[in-house]
Amino acid sequence: MGEDIEILDQIASGRTYALERLMTKYQSFVYYLALQIVGDNQDAEEVTQEVFWRVYRFAKKFRGDAKVKTWLYTIAVNEARNRLRRKGVSRFAHEDISETELPTDQDLEEGYLLEERSAEIQSAIAKLNPTQQAVILMYYREELSYQEIADIMDVPIGTIKTHLFRGKKSLAKILGEQSVQMKEVAVQ
Amino acid sequence: MKVNDSEDILRASVGHYELPQPPPTIKTNVMTRIEGDQRRRQLLHRLFQLGVPFGFIAVILLMSAWKPMQQTAAIFCEWIIPSIPTDLYGLIWYSMLWVGLGLGLFIIALLVMSGIRFIEE
């Protein structure tokens, strides 16, 4: 985190190589987030460009009260949503979710038949809806807290928890189905 | 299998999740845009560096070519230069006038500088 702030300080003083470093580090996830929201490669590319352009322009204004990557992802989500809004499309994450349908630990336990199933999990994640995918990746891959994800997506923290639980439930279901299919293939 | 185990496996799997590769043009385009912006700022900066003093001189020259301005300047000079006061009250008044003029020029310079900075940003 300290390294990111250092990079941002260098960007603020006009050093473009620092921006290149930041891009190398984060552009994949920024592009992924944008793609999840706008659903189109061209738009996601433009959103990613705009995000890093803004980082370059406004690096001086970063107050340091959040992680750099949280700030970066917040810009990405806002920029992508603005793009969708301009196009009159709604696709991502503002749906109102009640917190009453959380799956139990038992549900999750039953769904996971986990023995070196990394590849299966990855393909299962790709089948989740964009919001659940993004939340699961932000939580498990980017190691952001519920609060940070809620801030990035500008939704209540409960909504994030719900997305995460539902995502994991769907994941468990998909993995269960995949396991059956693989067994069938093995028998044939 | 316990939930904690599955959480760990999920964390490990997602940790290695292969994200879609962003097009290499993103970095190039951002850098090109930044270079363009930097060139534009430099140009603007040079324009101001040259434009402000030359503009100031041009305005003074234009104003000095204007008859009413010449008359006003003559009155002003006559009022200030030949009549350096000898009494205390006059001296105070005289120095305050020059301090005021200096302050006025300083404020104008500040305004111009902040204007330049604002445009550059």
Tab-separated table of C-alpha atoms in Angstrom:
chain	number	residue	atom	x	y	z
A	1	MET	CA	0.000	0.000	0.000
A	2	GLY	CA	2.855	2.341	0.897
A	3	GLU	CA	4.416	1.523	-2.438
A	4	ASP	CA	1.221	2.565	-4.214
A	5	ILE	CA	1.174	5.901	-2.405
A	6	GLU	CA	4.783	6.435	-3.394
A	7	ILE	CA	3.882	5.693	-7.024
A	8	LEU	CA	0.968	8.107	-6.793
A	9	ASP	CA	3.228	10.824	-5.388
A	10	GLN	CA	5.533	10.350	-8.354
A	11	ILE	CA	2.578	10.556	-10.744
A	12	ALA	CA	1.477	13.755	-8.992
A	13	SER	CA	4.857	15.265	-9.730
A	14	GLY	CA	4.422	14.444	-13.419
A	15	ARG	CA	6.497	11.274	-13.768
A	16	THR	CA	4.850	9.187	-16.431
A	17	TYR	CA	6.938	6.091	-15.762
A	18	ALA	CA	5.192	5.909	-12.373
A	19	LEU	CA	1.847	5.843	-14.139
A	20	GLU	CA	3.136	3.025	-16.334
A	21	ARG	CA	4.055	1.115	-13.184
A	22	LEU	CA	0.598	1.657	-11.727
A	23	MET	CA	-0.985	0.573	-14.999
A	24	THR	CA	1.096	-2.578	-15.134
A	25	LYS	CA	-0.035	-3.381	-11.627
A	26	TYR	CA	-3.735	-2.607	-11.846
A	27	GLN	CA	-4.900	-2.268	-15.412
A	28	SER	CA	-5.975	-5.916	-15.676
A	29	PHE	CA	-8.418	-5.616	-12.808
A	30	VAL	CA	-9.598	-2.168	-13.861
A	31	TYR	CA	-10.239	-3.518	-17.350
A	32	TYR	CA	-11.965	-6.574	-15.883
A	33	LEU	CA	-14.224	-4.406	-13.700
A	34	ALA	CA	-15.057	-2.145	-16.636
A	35	LEU	CA	-15.799	-5.165	-18.793
A	36	GLN	CA	-18.111	-6.614	-16.150
A	37	ILE	CA	-20.034	-3.353	-16.040
A	38	VAL	CA	-20.179	-2.241	-19.659
A	39	GLY	CA	-20.046	-5.730	-21.198
A	40	ASP	CA	-18.205	-4.603	-24.301
A	41	ASN	CA	-14.472	-4.815	-25.042
A	42	GLN	CA	-14.264	-1.474	-26.837
A	43	ASP	CA	-16.091	0.385	-24.077
A	44	ALA	CA	-14.074	-1.386	-21.378
A	45	GLU	CA	-10.880	-0.320	-23.128
A	46	GLU	CA	-12.023	3.295	-23.278
A	47	VAL	CA	-13.127	3.226	-19.636
A	48	THR	CA	-9.717	1.840	-18.589
A	49	GLN	CA	-7.951	4.577	-20.537
A	50	GLU	CA	-10.143	7.223	-18.946
A	51	VAL	CA	-9.483	5.806	-15.456
A	52	PHE	CA	-5.715	6.076	-15.793
A	53	TRP	CA	-5.979	9.452	-17.464
A	54	ARG	CA	-7.949	10.659	-14.448
A	55	VAL	CA	-5.418	9.138	-12.099
A	56	TYR	CA	-2.726	11.135	-13.879
A	57	ARG	CA	-4.780	14.342	-13.750
A	58	PHE	CA	-6.013	14.030	-10.185
A	59	ALA	CA	-3.167	12.197	-8.425
A	60	LYS	CA	-2.497	15.401	-6.482
A	61	LYS	CA	-5.997	15.327	-5.081
A	62	PHE	CA	-5.737	11.830	-3.610
A	63	ARG	CA	-6.234	12.379	0.109
A	64	GLY	CA	-4.870	9.035	1.229
A	65	ASP	CA	-7.875	8.110	3.364
A	66	ALA	CA	-8.400	4.930	1.313
A	67	LYS	CA	-6.141	2.451	-0.425
A	68	VAL	CA	-4.925	3.521	-3.846
A	69	LYS	CA	-6.522	0.477	-5.443
A	70	THR	CA	-9.855	1.236	-3.761
A	71	TRP	CA	-9.682	4.742	-5.222
A	72	LEU	CA	-8.732	3.334	-8.607
A	73	TYR	CA	-11.560	0.796	-8.659
A	74	THR	CA	-14.038	3.435	-7.496
A	75	ILE	CA	-13.067	5.621	-10.457
A	76	ALA	CA	-13.410	2.589	-12.726
A	77	VAL	CA	-16.896	1.688	-11.464
A	78	ASN	CA	-18.096	5.297	-11.666
A	79	GLU	CA	-16.651	5.834	-15.112
A	80	ALA	CA	-18.163	2.593	-16.416
A	81	ARG	CA	-21.551	3.408	-14.894
A	82	ASN	CA	-21.464	6.888	-16.412
A	83	ARG	CA	-20.731	5.359	-19.786
A	84	LEU	CA	-23.673	3.000	-19.410
A	85	ARG	CA	-25.882	5.855	-18.263
A	86	ARG	CA	-24.949	7.872	-21.338
A	87	LYS	CA	-25.918	4.890	-23.440
A	88	GLY	CA	-29.135	4.447	-21.464
A	89	VAL	CA	-28.289	0.919	-20.372
A	90	SER	CA	-28.453	-0.541	-16.880
A	91	ARG	CA	-26.512	-3.715	-16.281
A	92	PHE	CA	-24.694	-3.820	-13.003
A	93	ALA	CA	-24.988	-3.898	-9.278
A	94	HIS	CA	-27.563	-1.296	-8.391
A	95	GLU	CA	-30.290	-3.854	-7.925
A	96	ASP	CA	-31.845	-3.709	-4.510
A	97	ILE	CA	-31.185	-6.890	-2.622
A	98	SER	CA	-32.845	-7.899	0.586
A	99	GLU	CA	-30.609	-9.431	3.153
A	100	THR	CA	-33.066	-12.134	4.150
A	101	GLU	CA	-32.060	-14.837	1.706
A	102	LEU	CA	-28.533	-15.485	2.792
A	103	PRO	CA	-27.489	-19.083	2.293
A	104	THR	CA	-26.365	-20.973	5.339
A	105	ASP	CA	-22.906	-22.394	5.878
A	106	GLN	CA	-24.493	-25.783	5.338
A	107	ASP	CA	-25.492	-24.795	1.769
A	108	LEU	CA	-21.961	-23.751	1.048
A	109	GLU	CA	-20.505	-26.861	2.607
A	110	GLU	CA	-22.670	-29.159	0.536
A	111	GLY	CA	-21.827	-27.390	-2.678
A	112	TYR	CA	-18.095	-27.583	-2.408
A	113	LEU	CA	-16.531	-30.846	-3.368
A	114	LEU	CA	-13.135	-29.328	-3.256
A	115	GLU	CA	-10.022	-31.300	-3.994
A	116	GLU	CA	-7.656	-29.389	-6.200
A	117	ARG	CA	-10.560	-27.877	-8.047
A	118	SER	CA	-8.965	-24.576	-8.813
A	119	ALA	CA	-9.526	-24.765	-12.582
A	120	GLU	CA	-13.124	-25.841	-12.096
A	121	ILE	CA	-13.694	-22.987	-9.677
A	122	GLN	CA	-12.265	-20.525	-12.151
A	123	SER	CA	-14.522	-21.736	-14.945
A	124	ALA	CA	-17.459	-21.701	-12.519
A	125	ILE	CA	-16.728	-18.088	-11.560
A	126	ALA	CA	-16.887	-17.138	-15.226
A	127	LYS	CA	-20.477	-18.427	-15.253
A	128	LEU	CA	-21.649	-16.174	-12.422
A	129	ASN	CA	-23.477	-12.937	-13.121
A	130	PRO	CA	-21.212	-9.879	-13.563
A	131	THR	CA	-21.956	-8.384	-10.146
A	132	GLN	CA	-21.331	-11.583	-8.223
A	133	GLN	CA	-18.160	-12.216	-10.214
A	134	ALA	CA	-16.843	-8.755	-9.504
A	135	VAL	CA	-17.668	-8.921	-5.793
A	136	ILE	CA	-16.114	-12.388	-5.384
A	137	LEU	CA	-12.969	-11.278	-7.179
A	138	MET	CA	-12.708	-8.054	-5.217
A	139	TYR	CA	-13.123	-9.944	-1.955
A	140	TYR	CA	-10.999	-13.015	-2.582
A	141	ARG	CA	-8.555	-11.895	-5.252
A	142	GLU	CA	-8.023	-8.234	-4.431
A	143	GLU	CA	-8.512	-8.878	-0.710
A	144	LEU	CA	-10.716	-5.853	-0.199
A	145	SER	CA	-13.000	-5.637	2.821
A	146	TYR	CA	-16.814	-5.569	2.643
A	147	GLN	CA	-16.687	-1.869	3.441
A	148	GLU	CA	-14.174	-1.128	0.696
A	149	ILE	CA	-16.208	-3.039	-1.887
A	150	ALA	CA	-19.359	-1.253	-0.708
A	151	ASP	CA	-17.577	2.089	-1.123
A	152	ILE	CA	-16.337	1.177	-4.587
A	153	MET	CA	-19.753	0.048	-5.772
A	154	ASP	CA	-21.614	2.723	-3.828
A	155	VAL	CA	-24.067	0.279	-2.261
A	156	PRO	CA	-24.767	-0.654	1.368
A	157	ILE	CA	-22.433	-3.161	2.964
A	158	GLY	CA	-25.315	-5.637	3.377
A	159	THR	CA	-25.802	-5.699	-0.371
A	160	ILE	CA	-22.175	-6.693	-0.812
A	161	LYS	CA	-22.531	-9.493	1.737
A	162	THR	CA	-25.606	-10.694	-0.089
A	163	HIS	CA	-23.864	-10.630	-3.468
A	164	LEU	CA	-20.991	-12.557	-1.969
A	165	PHE	CA	-23.159	-15.195	-0.349
A	166	ARG	CA	-25.326	-15.580	-3.418
A	167	GLY	CA	-22.243	-15.758	-5.581
A	168	LYS	CA	-20.800	-18.491	-3.425
A	169	LYS	CA	-24.099	-20.352	-3.422
A	170	SER	CA	-24.260	-20.180	-7.226
A	171	LEU	CA	-20.652	-21.261	-7.361
A	172	ALA	CA	-21.396	-24.238	-5.168
A	173	LYS	CA	-24.320	-25.166	-7.401
A	174	ILE	CA	-22.291	-24.846	-10.613
A	175	LEU	CA	-19.438	-26.821	-9.102
A	176	GLY	CA	-21.859	-29.530	-8.031
A	177	GLU	CA	-23.220	-29.761	-11.592
A	178	GLN	CA	-19.728	-29.750	-13.082
A	179	SER	CA	-18.714	-32.558	-10.767
A	180	VAL	CA	-21.627	-34.708	-11.961
A	181	GLN	CA	-20.830	-33.929	-15.616
A	182	MET	CA	-17.180	-34.828	-15.116
A	183	LYS	CA	-18.114	-38.111	-13.489
A	184	GLU	CA	-20.371	-38.903	-16.487
A	185	VAL	CA	-17.534	-38.137	-18.906
A	186	ALA	CA	-15.167	-40.349	-16.903
A	187	VAL	CA	-17.665	-43.247	-17.014
A	188	GLN	CA	-18.021	-42.922	-20.813
B	1	MET	CA	-15.134	-30.679	4.271
B	2	LYS	CA	-15.451	-27.709	6.544
B	3	VAL	CA	-16.541	-24.316	5.345
B	4	ASN	CA	-13.234	-22.813	6.417
B	5	ASP	CA	-11.387	-25.253	4.163
B	6	SER	CA	-13.646	-24.432	1.252
B	7	GLU	CA	-13.131	-20.713	1.949
B	8	ASP	CA	-9.381	-21.249	1.812
B	9	ILE	CA	-9.602	-23.199	-1.434
B	10	LEU	CA	-11.907	-20.564	-2.891
B	11	ARG	CA	-9.494	-17.837	-1.842
B	12	ALA	CA	-6.558	-19.714	-3.362
B	13	SER	CA	-8.420	-20.451	-6.601
B	14	VAL	CA	-9.744	-16.952	-7.042
B	15	GLY	CA	-6.302	-15.617	-6.212
B	16	HIS	CA	-5.065	-17.242	-9.393
B	17	TYR	CA	-8.111	-16.319	-11.426
B	18	GLU	CA	-6.951	-15.353	-14.874
B	19	LEU	CA	-8.359	-11.982	-15.757
B	20	PRO	CA	-9.043	-11.107	-19.375
B	21	GLN	CA	-5.932	-9.580	-20.877
B	22	PRO	CA	-6.423	-5.853	-21.508
B	23	PRO	CA	-5.417	-4.707	-24.995
B	24	PRO	CA	-1.841	-3.346	-25.129
B	25	THR	CA	-3.160	-0.209	-26.834
B	26	ILE	CA	-4.546	1.037	-23.508
B	27	LYS	CA	-1.139	1.952	-22.138
B	28	THR	CA	0.016	3.433	-25.446
B	29	ASN	CA	-3.133	5.526	-25.800
B	30	VAL	CA	-2.929	6.870	-22.254
B	31	MET	CA	0.740	7.769	-22.704
B	32	THR	CA	0.034	9.450	-26.051
B	33	ARG	CA	-2.749	11.465	-24.440
B	34	ILE	CA	-0.473	12.512	-21.595
B	35	GLU	CA	2.312	13.537	-23.997
B	36	GLY	CA	-0.193	15.612	-25.986
B	37	ASP	CA	-1.429	17.231	-22.797
B	38	GLN	CA	2.103	18.024	-21.634
B	39	ARG	CA	2.946	19.596	-25.010
B	40	ARG	CA	-0.219	21.675	-24.875
B	41	ARG	CA	0.602	22.891	-21.362
B	42	GLN	CA	4.165	23.792	-22.321
B	43	LEU	CA	2.924	25.733	-25.304
B	44	LEU	CA	0.369	27.527	-23.183
B	45	HIS	CA	3.008	28.283	-20.570
B	46	ARG	CA	5.354	29.781	-23.178
B	47	LEU	CA	2.511	31.792	-24.674
B	48	PHE	CA	1.776	33.275	-21.283
B	49	GLN	CA	5.418	33.854	-20.501
B	50	LEU	CA	5.773	35.895	-23.666
B	51	GLY	CA	2.226	37.152	-23.924
B	52	VAL	CA	1.841	38.698	-20.488
B	53	PRO	CA	4.794	41.144	-20.558
B	54	PHE	CA	4.358	41.955	-24.238
B	55	GLY	CA	0.627	42.372	-23.776
B	56	PHE	CA	1.204	44.644	-20.800
B	57	ILE	CA	3.635	46.814	-22.781
B	58	ALA	CA	1.253	46.868	-25.752
B	59	VAL	CA	-1.634	48.011	-23.557
B	60	ILE	CA	0.491	50.777	-22.013
B	61	LEU	CA	1.661	51.927	-25.450
B	62	LEU	CA	-1.880	51.915	-26.794
B	63	MET	CA	-3.148	53.821	-23.791
B	64	SER	CA	-0.338	56.335	-24.025
B	65	ALA	CA	-1.323	57.040	-27.609
B	66	TRP	CA	-4.810	57.968	-26.443
B	67	LYS	CA	-5.235	61.706	-25.857
B	68	PRO	CA	-7.353	61.688	-22.682
B	69	MET	CA	-4.946	59.187	-21.186
B	70	GLN	CA	-1.978	61.430	-21.996
B	71	GLN	CA	-3.708	64.336	-20.273
B	72	THR	CA	-4.575	62.272	-17.227
B	73	ALA	CA	-1.003	60.978	-17.017
B	74	ALA	CA	0.347	64.520	-17.286
B	75	ILE	CA	-1.905	65.736	-14.470
B	76	PHE	CA	-0.977	62.732	-12.374
B	77	CYS	CA	2.758	63.307	-12.915
B	78	GLU	CA	2.473	66.986	-12.174
B	79	TRP	CA	0.565	66.207	-9.021
B	80	ILE	CA	2.997	63.596	-7.747
B	81	ILE	CA	6.486	64.274	-9.036
B	82	PRO	CA	7.086	67.993	-8.648
B	83	SER	CA	5.288	68.343	-5.423
B	84	ILE	CA	7.056	66.082	-2.964
B	85	PRO	CA	5.543	67.354	0.232
B	86	THR	CA	7.659	68.805	2.962
B	87	ASP	CA	5.182	68.615	5.812
B	88	LEU	CA	4.615	65.392	7.775
B	89	TYR	CA	0.991	64.968	6.775
B	90	GLY	CA	1.870	65.378	3.094
B	91	LEU	CA	4.779	62.953	3.348
B	92	ILE	CA	2.591	60.288	4.931
B	93	TRP	CA	-0.007	60.798	2.264
B	94	TYR	CA	2.648	60.689	-0.469
B	95	SER	CA	4.244	57.443	0.769
B	96	MET	CA	0.850	55.798	1.277
B	97	LEU	CA	0.020	56.581	-2.305
B	98	TRP	CA	3.146	54.810	-3.555
B	99	VAL	CA	2.616	51.871	-1.222
B	100	GLY	CA	-0.942	51.647	-2.544
B	101	LEU	CA	0.284	51.695	-6.116
B	102	GLY	CA	2.831	48.993	-5.330
B	103	LEU	CA	0.217	46.837	-3.620
B	104	GLY	CA	-2.126	47.299	-6.537
B	105	LEU	CA	0.538	46.135	-8.977
B	106	PHE	CA	1.380	43.203	-6.710
B	107	ILE	CA	-2.269	42.109	-6.571
B	108	ILE	CA	-2.579	42.391	-10.347
B	109	ALA	CA	0.555	40.248	-10.747
B	110	LEU	CA	-0.858	37.661	-8.318
B	111	LEU	CA	-4.133	37.548	-10.203
B	112	VAL	CA	-2.329	37.075	-13.507
B	113	MET	CA	-0.145	34.308	-12.056
B	114	SER	CA	-3.096	32.446	-10.547
B	115	GLY	CA	-4.933	32.849	-13.848
B	116	ILE	CA	-1.987	31.256	-15.649
B	117	ARG	CA	-1.849	28.411	-13.141
B	118	PHE	CA	-5.599	27.836	-13.430
B	119	ILE	CA	-5.439	27.702	-17.224
B	120	GLU	CA	-2.422	25.412	-17.109
B	121	GLU	CA	-4.223	22.975	-14.820
